[in-house]
Tab-separated table of C-alpha atoms in Angstrom:
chain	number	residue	atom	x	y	z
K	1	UNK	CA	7.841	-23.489	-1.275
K	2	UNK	CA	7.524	-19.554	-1.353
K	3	UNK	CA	6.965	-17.386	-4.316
K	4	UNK	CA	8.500	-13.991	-4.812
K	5	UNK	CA	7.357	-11.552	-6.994
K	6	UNK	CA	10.283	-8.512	-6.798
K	7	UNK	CA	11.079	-8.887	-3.874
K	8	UNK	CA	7.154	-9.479	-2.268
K	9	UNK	CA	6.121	-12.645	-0.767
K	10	UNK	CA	2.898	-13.765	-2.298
K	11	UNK	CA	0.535	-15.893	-0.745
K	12	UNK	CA	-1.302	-17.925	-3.487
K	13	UNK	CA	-2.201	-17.653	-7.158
K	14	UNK	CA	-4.245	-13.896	-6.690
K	15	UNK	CA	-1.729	-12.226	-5.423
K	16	UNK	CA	1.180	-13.487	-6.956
K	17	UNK	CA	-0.881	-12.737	-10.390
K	18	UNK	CA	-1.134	-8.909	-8.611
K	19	UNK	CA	2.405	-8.963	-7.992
K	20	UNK	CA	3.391	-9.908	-11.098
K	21	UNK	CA	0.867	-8.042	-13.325
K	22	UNK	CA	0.536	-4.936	-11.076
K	23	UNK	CA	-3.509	-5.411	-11.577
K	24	UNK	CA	-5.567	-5.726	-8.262
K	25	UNK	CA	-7.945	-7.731	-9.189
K	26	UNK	CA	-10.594	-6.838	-6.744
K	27	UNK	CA	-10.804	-3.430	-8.035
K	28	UNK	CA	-11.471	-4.346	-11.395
K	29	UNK	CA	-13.565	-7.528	-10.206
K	30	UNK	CA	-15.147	-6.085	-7.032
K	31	UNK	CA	-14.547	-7.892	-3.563
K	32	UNK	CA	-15.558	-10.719	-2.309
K	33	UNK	CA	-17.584	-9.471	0.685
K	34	UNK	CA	-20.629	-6.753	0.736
K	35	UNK	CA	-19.821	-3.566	-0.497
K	36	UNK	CA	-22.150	-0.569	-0.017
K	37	UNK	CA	-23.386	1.573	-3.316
K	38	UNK	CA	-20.643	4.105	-2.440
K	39	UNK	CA	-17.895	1.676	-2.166
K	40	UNK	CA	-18.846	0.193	-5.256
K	41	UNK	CA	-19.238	3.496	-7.103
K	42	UNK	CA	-15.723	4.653	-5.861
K	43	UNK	CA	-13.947	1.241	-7.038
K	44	UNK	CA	-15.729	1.271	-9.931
K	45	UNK	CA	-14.679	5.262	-10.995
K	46	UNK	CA	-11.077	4.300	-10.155
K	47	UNK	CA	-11.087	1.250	-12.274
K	48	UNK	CA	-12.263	3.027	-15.194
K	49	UNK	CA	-10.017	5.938	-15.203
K	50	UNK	CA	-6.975	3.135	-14.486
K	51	UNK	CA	-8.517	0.591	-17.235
K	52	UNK	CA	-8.475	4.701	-19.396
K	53	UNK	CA	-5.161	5.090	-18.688
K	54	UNK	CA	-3.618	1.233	-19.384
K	55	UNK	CA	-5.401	2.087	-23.126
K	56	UNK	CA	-3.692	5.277	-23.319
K	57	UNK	CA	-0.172	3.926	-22.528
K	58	UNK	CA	-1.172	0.598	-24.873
K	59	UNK	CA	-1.976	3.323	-27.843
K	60	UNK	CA	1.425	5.315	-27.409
K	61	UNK	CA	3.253	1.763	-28.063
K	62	UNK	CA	3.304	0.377	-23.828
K	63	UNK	CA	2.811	-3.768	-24.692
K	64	UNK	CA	2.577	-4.698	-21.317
K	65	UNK	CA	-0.001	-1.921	-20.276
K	66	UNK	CA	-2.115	-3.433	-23.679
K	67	UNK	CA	-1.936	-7.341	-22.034
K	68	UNK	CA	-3.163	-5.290	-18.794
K	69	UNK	CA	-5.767	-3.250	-20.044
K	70	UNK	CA	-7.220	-6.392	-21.837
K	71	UNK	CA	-6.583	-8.642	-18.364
K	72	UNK	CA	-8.130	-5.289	-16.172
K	73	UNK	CA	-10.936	-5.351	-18.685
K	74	UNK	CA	-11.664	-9.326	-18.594
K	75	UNK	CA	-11.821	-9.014	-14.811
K	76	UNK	CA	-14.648	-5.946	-14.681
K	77	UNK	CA	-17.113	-9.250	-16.310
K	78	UNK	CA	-16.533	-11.466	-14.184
K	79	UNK	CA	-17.996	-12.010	-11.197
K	80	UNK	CA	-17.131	-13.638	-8.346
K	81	UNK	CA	-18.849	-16.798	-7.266
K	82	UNK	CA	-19.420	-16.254	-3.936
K	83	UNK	CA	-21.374	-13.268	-5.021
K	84	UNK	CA	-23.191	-14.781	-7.166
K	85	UNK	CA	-24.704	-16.873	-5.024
K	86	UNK	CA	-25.321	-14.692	-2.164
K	87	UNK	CA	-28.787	-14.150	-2.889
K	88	UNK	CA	-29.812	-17.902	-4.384
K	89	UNK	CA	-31.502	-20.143	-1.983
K	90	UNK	CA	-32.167	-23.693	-2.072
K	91	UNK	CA	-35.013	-25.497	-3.936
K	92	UNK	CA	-36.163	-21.299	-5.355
K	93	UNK	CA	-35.043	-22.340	-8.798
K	94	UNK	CA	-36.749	-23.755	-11.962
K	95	UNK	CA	-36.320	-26.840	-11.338
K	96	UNK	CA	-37.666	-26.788	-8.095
């Protein structure tokens, strides 16, 4: 079965939630593979001044830009798992 989201194919749940919400969630989240401290920096300045301006629109009486804003915000603290782990190793932990 295929899923359209106006018009747009989408190709599991991520991006038919970006379709549908119009939030990338790897900006807000941060992608799943290495980013340097530049790329980060840059994705995060962009988030902020788009999570800045969801708020705005939410404050002059924009519903759907409040849902985002609080969805855009969830996602910047999160992080993936895949990340999380990138730097645990086997048998390094307490109960080791």
């Amino acid at each position: 079965m295929r899923t359209f989201v106006a018009g747009q194919e989408a190709h599991g749940d991520i991006e038919f939630a970006e379709l549908a919400l119009g939030i990338d969630v790897d900006l807000f989240r941060g992608p799943l593979e290495f980013e340097t401290a530049g790329e980060r920096a840059a994705r995060e300045d962009a988030a902020r001044e788009i999570l800045a301006d969801l708020v705005a629109e939410a404050e002059a009486g924009d519903e759907i830009a409040g849902w985002d804003a609080l969805y855009a915000d969830a996602l910047t603290r999160t992080v993936p798992f895949l990340r999380s782990v990138r730097g645990h190793r086997a048998g390094t932990g307490e109960a080791a």
